[in-house]
PDB file of C-alpha atoms in Angstrom:
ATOM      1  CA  UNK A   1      29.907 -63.581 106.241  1.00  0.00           C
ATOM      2  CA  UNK A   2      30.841 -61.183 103.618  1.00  0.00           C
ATOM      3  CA  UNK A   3      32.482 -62.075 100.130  1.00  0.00           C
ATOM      4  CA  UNK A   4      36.136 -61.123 100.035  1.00  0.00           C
ATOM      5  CA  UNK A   5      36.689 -59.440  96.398  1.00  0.00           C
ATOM      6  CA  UNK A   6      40.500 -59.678  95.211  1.00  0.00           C
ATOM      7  CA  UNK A   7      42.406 -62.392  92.704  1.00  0.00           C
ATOM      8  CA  UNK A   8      43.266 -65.850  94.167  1.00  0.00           C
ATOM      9  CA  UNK A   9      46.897 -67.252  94.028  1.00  0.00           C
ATOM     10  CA  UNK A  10      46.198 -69.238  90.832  1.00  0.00           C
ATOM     11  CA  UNK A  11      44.386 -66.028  89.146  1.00  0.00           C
ATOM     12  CA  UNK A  12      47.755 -64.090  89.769  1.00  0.00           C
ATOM     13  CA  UNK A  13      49.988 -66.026  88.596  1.00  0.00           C
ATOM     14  CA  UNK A  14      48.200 -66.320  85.587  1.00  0.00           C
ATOM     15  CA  UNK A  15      48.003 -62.564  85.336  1.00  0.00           C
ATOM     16  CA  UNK A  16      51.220 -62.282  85.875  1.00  0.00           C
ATOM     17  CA  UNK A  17      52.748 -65.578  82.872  1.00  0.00           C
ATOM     18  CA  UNK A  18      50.310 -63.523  80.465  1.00  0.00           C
ATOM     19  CA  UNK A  19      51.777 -60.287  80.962  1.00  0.00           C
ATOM     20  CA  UNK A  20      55.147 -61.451  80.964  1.00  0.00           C
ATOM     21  CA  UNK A  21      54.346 -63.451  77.509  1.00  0.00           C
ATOM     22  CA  UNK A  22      53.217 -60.076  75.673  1.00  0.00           C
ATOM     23  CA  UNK A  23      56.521 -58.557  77.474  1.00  0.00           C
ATOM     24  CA  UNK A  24      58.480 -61.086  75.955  1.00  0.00           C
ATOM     25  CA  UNK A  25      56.541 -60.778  72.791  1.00  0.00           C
ATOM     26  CA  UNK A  26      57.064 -57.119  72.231  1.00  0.00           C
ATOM     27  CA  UNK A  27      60.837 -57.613  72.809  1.00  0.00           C
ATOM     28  CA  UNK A  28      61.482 -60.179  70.582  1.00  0.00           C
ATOM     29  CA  UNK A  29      59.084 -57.736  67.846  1.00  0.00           C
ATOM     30  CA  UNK A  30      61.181 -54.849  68.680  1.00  0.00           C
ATOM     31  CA  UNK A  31      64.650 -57.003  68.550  1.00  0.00           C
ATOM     32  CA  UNK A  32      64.243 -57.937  65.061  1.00  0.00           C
ATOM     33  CA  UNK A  33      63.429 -54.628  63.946  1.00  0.00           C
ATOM     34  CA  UNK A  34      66.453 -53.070  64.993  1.00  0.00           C
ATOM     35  CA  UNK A  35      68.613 -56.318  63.546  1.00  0.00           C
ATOM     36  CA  UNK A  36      66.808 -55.576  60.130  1.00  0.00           C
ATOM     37  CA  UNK A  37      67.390 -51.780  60.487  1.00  0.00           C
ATOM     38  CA  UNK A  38      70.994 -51.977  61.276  1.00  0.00           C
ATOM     39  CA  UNK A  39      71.852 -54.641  58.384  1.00  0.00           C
ATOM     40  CA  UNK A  40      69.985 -52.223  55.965  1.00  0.00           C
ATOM     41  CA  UNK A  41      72.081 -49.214  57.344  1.00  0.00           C
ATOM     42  CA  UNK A  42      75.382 -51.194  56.539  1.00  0.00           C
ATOM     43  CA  UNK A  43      74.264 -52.673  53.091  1.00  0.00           C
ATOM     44  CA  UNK A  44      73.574 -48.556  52.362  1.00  0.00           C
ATOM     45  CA  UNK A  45      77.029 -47.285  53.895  1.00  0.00           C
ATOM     46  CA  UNK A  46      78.225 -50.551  51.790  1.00  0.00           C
ATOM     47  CA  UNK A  47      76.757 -49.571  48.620  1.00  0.00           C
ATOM     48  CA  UNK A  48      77.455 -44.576  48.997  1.00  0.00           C
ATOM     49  CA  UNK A  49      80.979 -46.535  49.802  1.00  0.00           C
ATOM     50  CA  UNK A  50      80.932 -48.829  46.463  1.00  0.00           C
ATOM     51  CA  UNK A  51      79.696 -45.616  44.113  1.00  0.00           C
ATOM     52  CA  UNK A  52      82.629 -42.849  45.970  1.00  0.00           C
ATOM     53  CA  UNK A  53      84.997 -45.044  45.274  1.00  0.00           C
ATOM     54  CA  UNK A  54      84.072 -45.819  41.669  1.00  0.00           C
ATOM     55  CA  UNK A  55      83.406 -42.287  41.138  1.00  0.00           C
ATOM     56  CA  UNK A  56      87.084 -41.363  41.975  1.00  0.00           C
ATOM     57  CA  UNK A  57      88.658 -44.065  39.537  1.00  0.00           C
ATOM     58  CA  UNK A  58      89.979 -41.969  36.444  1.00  0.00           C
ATOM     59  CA  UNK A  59      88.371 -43.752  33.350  1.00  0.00           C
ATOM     60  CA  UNK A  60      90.662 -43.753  30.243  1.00  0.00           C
ATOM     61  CA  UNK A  61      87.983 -41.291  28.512  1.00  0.00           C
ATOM     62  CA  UNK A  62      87.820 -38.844  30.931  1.00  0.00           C
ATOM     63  CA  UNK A  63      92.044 -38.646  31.212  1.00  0.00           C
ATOM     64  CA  UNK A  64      93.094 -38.377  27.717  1.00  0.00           C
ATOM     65  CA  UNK A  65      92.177 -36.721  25.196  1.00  0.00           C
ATOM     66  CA  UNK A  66      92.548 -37.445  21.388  1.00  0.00           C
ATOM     67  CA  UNK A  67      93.830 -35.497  18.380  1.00  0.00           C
ATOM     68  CA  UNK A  68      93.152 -36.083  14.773  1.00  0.00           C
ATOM     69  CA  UNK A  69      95.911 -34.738  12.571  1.00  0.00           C
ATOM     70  CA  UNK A  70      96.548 -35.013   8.770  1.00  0.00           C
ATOM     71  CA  UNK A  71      98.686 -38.282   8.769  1.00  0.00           C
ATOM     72  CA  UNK A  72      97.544 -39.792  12.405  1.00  0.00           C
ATOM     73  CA  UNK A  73      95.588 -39.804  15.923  1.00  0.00           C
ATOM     74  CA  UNK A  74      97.257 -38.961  19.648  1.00  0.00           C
ATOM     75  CA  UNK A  75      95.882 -39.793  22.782  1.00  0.00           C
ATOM     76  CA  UNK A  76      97.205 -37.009  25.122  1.00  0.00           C
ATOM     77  CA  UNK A  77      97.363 -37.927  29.116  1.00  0.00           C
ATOM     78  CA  UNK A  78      95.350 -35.701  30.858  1.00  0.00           C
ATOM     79  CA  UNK A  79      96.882 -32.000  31.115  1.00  0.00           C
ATOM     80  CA  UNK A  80      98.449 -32.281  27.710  1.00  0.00           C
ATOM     81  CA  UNK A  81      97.777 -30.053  24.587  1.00  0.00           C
ATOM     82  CA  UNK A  82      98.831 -29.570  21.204  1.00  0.00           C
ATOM     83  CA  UNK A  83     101.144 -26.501  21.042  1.00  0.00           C
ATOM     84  CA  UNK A  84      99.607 -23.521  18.949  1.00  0.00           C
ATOM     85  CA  UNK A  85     101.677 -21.579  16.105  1.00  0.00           C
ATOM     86  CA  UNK A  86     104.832 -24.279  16.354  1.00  0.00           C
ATOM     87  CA  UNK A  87     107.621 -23.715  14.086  1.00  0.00           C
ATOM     88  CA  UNK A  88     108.998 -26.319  12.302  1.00  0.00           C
ATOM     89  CA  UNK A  89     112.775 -27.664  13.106  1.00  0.00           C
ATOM     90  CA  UNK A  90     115.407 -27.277  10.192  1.00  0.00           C
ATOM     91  CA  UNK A  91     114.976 -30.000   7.544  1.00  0.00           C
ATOM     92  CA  UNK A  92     111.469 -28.821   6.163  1.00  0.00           C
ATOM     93  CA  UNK A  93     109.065 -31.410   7.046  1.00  0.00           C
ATOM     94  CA  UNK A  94     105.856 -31.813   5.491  1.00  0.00           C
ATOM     95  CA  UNK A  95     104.258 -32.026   8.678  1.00  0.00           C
ATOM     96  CA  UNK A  96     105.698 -30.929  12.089  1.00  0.00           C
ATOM     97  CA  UNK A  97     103.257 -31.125  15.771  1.00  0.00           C
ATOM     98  CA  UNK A  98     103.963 -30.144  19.130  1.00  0.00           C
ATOM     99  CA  UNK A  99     102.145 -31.345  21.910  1.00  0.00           C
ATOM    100  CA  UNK A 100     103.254 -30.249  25.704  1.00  0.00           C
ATOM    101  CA  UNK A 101     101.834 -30.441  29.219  1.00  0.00           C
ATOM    102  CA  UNK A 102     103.352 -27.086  29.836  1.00  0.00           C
ATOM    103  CA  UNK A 103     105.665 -28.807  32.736  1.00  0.00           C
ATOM    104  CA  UNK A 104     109.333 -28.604  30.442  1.00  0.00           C
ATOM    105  CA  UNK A 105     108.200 -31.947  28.617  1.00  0.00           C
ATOM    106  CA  UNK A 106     107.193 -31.869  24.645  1.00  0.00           C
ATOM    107  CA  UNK A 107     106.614 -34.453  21.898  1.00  0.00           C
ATOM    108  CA  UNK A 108     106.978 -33.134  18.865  1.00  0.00           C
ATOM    109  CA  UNK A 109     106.148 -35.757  15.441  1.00  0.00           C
ATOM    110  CA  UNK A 110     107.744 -34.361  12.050  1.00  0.00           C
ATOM    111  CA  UNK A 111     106.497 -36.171   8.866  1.00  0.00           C
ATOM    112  CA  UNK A 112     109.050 -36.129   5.361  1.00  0.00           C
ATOM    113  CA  UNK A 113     111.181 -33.955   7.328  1.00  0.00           C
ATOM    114  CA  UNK A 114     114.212 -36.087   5.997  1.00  0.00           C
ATOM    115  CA  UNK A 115     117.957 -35.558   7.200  1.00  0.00           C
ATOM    116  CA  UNK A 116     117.293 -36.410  10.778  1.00  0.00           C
ATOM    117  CA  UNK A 117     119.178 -38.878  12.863  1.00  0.00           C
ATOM    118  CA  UNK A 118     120.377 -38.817  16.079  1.00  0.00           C
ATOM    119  CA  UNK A 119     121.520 -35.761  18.177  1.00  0.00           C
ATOM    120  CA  UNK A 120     119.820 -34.151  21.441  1.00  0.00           C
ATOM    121  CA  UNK A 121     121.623 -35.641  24.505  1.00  0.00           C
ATOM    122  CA  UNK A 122     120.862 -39.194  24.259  1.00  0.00           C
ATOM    123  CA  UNK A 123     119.464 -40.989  21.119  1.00  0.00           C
ATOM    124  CA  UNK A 124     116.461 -43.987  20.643  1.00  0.00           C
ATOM    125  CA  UNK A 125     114.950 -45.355  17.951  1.00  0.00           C
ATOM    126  CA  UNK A 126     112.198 -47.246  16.973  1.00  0.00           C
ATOM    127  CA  UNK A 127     109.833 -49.367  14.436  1.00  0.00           C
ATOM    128  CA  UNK A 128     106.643 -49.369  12.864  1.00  0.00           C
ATOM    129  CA  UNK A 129     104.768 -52.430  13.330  1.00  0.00           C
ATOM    130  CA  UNK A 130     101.511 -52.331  11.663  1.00  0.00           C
ATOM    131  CA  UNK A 131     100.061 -49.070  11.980  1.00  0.00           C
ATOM    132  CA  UNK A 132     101.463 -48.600  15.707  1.00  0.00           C
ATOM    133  CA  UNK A 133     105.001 -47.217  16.848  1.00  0.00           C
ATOM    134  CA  UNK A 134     107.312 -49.142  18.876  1.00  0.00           C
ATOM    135  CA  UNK A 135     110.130 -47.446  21.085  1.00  0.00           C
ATOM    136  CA  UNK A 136     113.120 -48.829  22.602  1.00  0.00           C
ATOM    137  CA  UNK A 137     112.526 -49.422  25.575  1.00  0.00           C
ATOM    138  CA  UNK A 138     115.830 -46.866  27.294  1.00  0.00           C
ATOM    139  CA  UNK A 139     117.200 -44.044  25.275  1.00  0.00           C
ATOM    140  CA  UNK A 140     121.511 -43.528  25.194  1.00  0.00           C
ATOM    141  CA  UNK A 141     122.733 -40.713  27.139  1.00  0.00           C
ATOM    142  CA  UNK A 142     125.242 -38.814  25.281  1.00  0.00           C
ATOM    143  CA  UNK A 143     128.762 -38.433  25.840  1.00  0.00           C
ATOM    144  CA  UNK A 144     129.192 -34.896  27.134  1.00  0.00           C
ATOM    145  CA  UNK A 145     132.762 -34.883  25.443  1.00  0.00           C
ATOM    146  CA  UNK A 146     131.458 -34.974  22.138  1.00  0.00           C
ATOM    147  CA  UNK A 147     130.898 -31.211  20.792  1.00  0.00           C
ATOM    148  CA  UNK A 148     128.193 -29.509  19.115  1.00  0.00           C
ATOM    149  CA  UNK A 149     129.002 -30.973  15.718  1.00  0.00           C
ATOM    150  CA  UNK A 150     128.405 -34.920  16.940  1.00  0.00           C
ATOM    151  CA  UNK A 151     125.979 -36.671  18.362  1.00  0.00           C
ATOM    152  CA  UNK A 152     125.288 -34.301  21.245  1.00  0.00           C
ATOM    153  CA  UNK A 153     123.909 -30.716  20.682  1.00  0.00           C
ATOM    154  CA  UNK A 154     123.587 -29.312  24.237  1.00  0.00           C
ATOM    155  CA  UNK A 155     125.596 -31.643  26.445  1.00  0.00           C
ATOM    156  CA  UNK A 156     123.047 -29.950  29.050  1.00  0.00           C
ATOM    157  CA  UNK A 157     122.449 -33.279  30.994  1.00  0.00           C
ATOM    158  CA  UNK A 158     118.428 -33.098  30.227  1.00  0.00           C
ATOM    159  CA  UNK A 159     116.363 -35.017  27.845  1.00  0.00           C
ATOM    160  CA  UNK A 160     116.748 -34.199  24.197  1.00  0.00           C
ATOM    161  CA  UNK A 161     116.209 -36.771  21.452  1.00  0.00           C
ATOM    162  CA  UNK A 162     115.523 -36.734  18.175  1.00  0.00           C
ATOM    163  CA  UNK A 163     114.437 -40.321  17.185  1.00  0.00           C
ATOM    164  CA  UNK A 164     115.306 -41.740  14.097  1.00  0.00           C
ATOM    165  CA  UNK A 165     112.780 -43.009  11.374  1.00  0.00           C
ATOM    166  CA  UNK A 166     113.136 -46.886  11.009  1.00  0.00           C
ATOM    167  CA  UNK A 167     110.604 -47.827   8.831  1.00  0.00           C
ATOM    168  CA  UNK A 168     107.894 -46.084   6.616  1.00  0.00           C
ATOM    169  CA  UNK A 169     104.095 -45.851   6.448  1.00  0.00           C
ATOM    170  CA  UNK A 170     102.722 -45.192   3.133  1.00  0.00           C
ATOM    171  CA  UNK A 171     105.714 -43.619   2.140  1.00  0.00           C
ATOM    172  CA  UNK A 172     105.539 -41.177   4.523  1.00  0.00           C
ATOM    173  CA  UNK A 173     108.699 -41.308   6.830  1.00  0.00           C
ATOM    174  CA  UNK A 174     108.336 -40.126  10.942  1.00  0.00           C
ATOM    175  CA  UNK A 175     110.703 -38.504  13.044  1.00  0.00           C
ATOM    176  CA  UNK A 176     109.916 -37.488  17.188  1.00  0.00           C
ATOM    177  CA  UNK A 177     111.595 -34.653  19.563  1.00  0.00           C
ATOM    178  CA  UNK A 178     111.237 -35.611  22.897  1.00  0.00           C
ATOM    179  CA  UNK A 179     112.054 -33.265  25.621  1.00  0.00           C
ATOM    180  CA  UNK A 180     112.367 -33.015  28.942  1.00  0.00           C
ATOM    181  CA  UNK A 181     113.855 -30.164  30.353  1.00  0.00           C
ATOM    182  CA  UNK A 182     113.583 -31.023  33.861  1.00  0.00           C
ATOM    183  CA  UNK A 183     114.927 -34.704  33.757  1.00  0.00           C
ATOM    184  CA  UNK A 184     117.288 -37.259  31.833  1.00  0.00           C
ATOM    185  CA  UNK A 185     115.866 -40.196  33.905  1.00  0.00           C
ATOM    186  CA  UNK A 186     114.935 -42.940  32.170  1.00  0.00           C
ATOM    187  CA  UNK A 187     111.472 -42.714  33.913  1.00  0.00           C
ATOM    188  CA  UNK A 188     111.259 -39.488  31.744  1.00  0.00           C
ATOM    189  CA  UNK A 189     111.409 -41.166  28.585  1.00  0.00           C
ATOM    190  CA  UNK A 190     109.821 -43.712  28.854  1.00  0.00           C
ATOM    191  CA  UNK A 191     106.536 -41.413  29.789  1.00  0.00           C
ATOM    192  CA  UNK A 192     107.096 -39.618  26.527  1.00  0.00           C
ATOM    193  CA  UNK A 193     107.440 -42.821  24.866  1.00  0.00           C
ATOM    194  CA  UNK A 194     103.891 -43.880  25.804  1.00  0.00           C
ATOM    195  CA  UNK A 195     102.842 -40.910  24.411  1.00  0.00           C
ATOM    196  CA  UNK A 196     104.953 -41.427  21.002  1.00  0.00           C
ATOM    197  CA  UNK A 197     102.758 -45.464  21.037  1.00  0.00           C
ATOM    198  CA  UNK A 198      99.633 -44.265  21.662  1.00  0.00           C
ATOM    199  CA  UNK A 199      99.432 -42.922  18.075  1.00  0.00           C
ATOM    200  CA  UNK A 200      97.622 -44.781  15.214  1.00  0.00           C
ATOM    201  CA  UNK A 201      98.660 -44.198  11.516  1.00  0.00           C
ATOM    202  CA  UNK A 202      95.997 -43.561   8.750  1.00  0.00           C
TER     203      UNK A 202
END
């Protein structure tokens, strides 16, 4: 009788569990690989996300800029500049800046300019309170009735103060011009204002 060669039931079946335990094996291998690769391609996206976004916040350094004059410091929003070759206003001040963003609005500061008060189309006032400036908070719109001689110069219906002095620093008396020749909103002034605090006495 010859020998039959081949596997027996039992042998196949084992074949057969082993192969499918390497099969199973590899899968599971191959599974958690693509679990790790995937969480590390989202913690990446997470973190070129995180840095974009941080590098489009404005930081206060990069969106003002600061002045040093004779009597003070400005910080200037972005876009702003002092004004070159200003003249002075009647009264003969001392000292007399402009600063503008070349978009109708100016801030001008006049130092021992004396015989200021009031006028444009609106008045405002403020204080000094240490070394700082403090505003009110709205300015007055004028009363267009009232002619060139009173309180009102233009009567134009834009933004044109001249704010009174009411206080000194070191003797040295302040008056501001704030225009705005494309607005008498509120919003307006009060923009200008923050421009008028920002400034630190010496």
């Amino acid at each position: 009788m010859k020998n039959q060669k081949g596997f027996t039931l039992v042998e196949g079946l084992l074949i057969v569990f082993v192969v499918a335990i390497m099969g199973f094996g590899g899968w599971y291998f191959w599974n958690n690989n693509q679990d790790e690769n995937t969480e590390q391609v989202a913690t990446t996206e997470l973190e070129v996300q995180e840095q974009l976004e941080n590098n489009q916040k404005p930081s206060d350094e990069a969106a003002t800029v600061e002045i040093s004059q004779t009597r003070y410091k400005i910080s200037l929003p972005e876009g702003w500049e002092e004004k070159s070759n200003t003249e002075a206003p009647a009264g003969a001040p001392e000292l007399y800046h402009e600063y503008t963003n070349g978009k109708g609005q100016t801030v001008g500061v006049s130092i021992n300019s004396g015989g200021f008060g009031g006028g444009g189309d609106g008045s405002a006032s403020f204080v000094i309170e240490g070394n700082r400036f403090n505003l009110e908070n709205e300015y007055d719109a004028c009363d267009p009735t009232i002619d060139e001689m009173g309180v009102c110069r233009y009567g134009d219906s834009k933004l044109e103060l001249i704010v009174s002095s009411a206080g000194e620093h070191k003797g040295d008396n302040y008056t501001f011009w704030l225009w705005d020749k494309n607005s008498e909103d509120q919003n307006a002034y009060s923009g200008l204002k923050d421009i008028i605090e920002t400034i630190e006495l010496n």
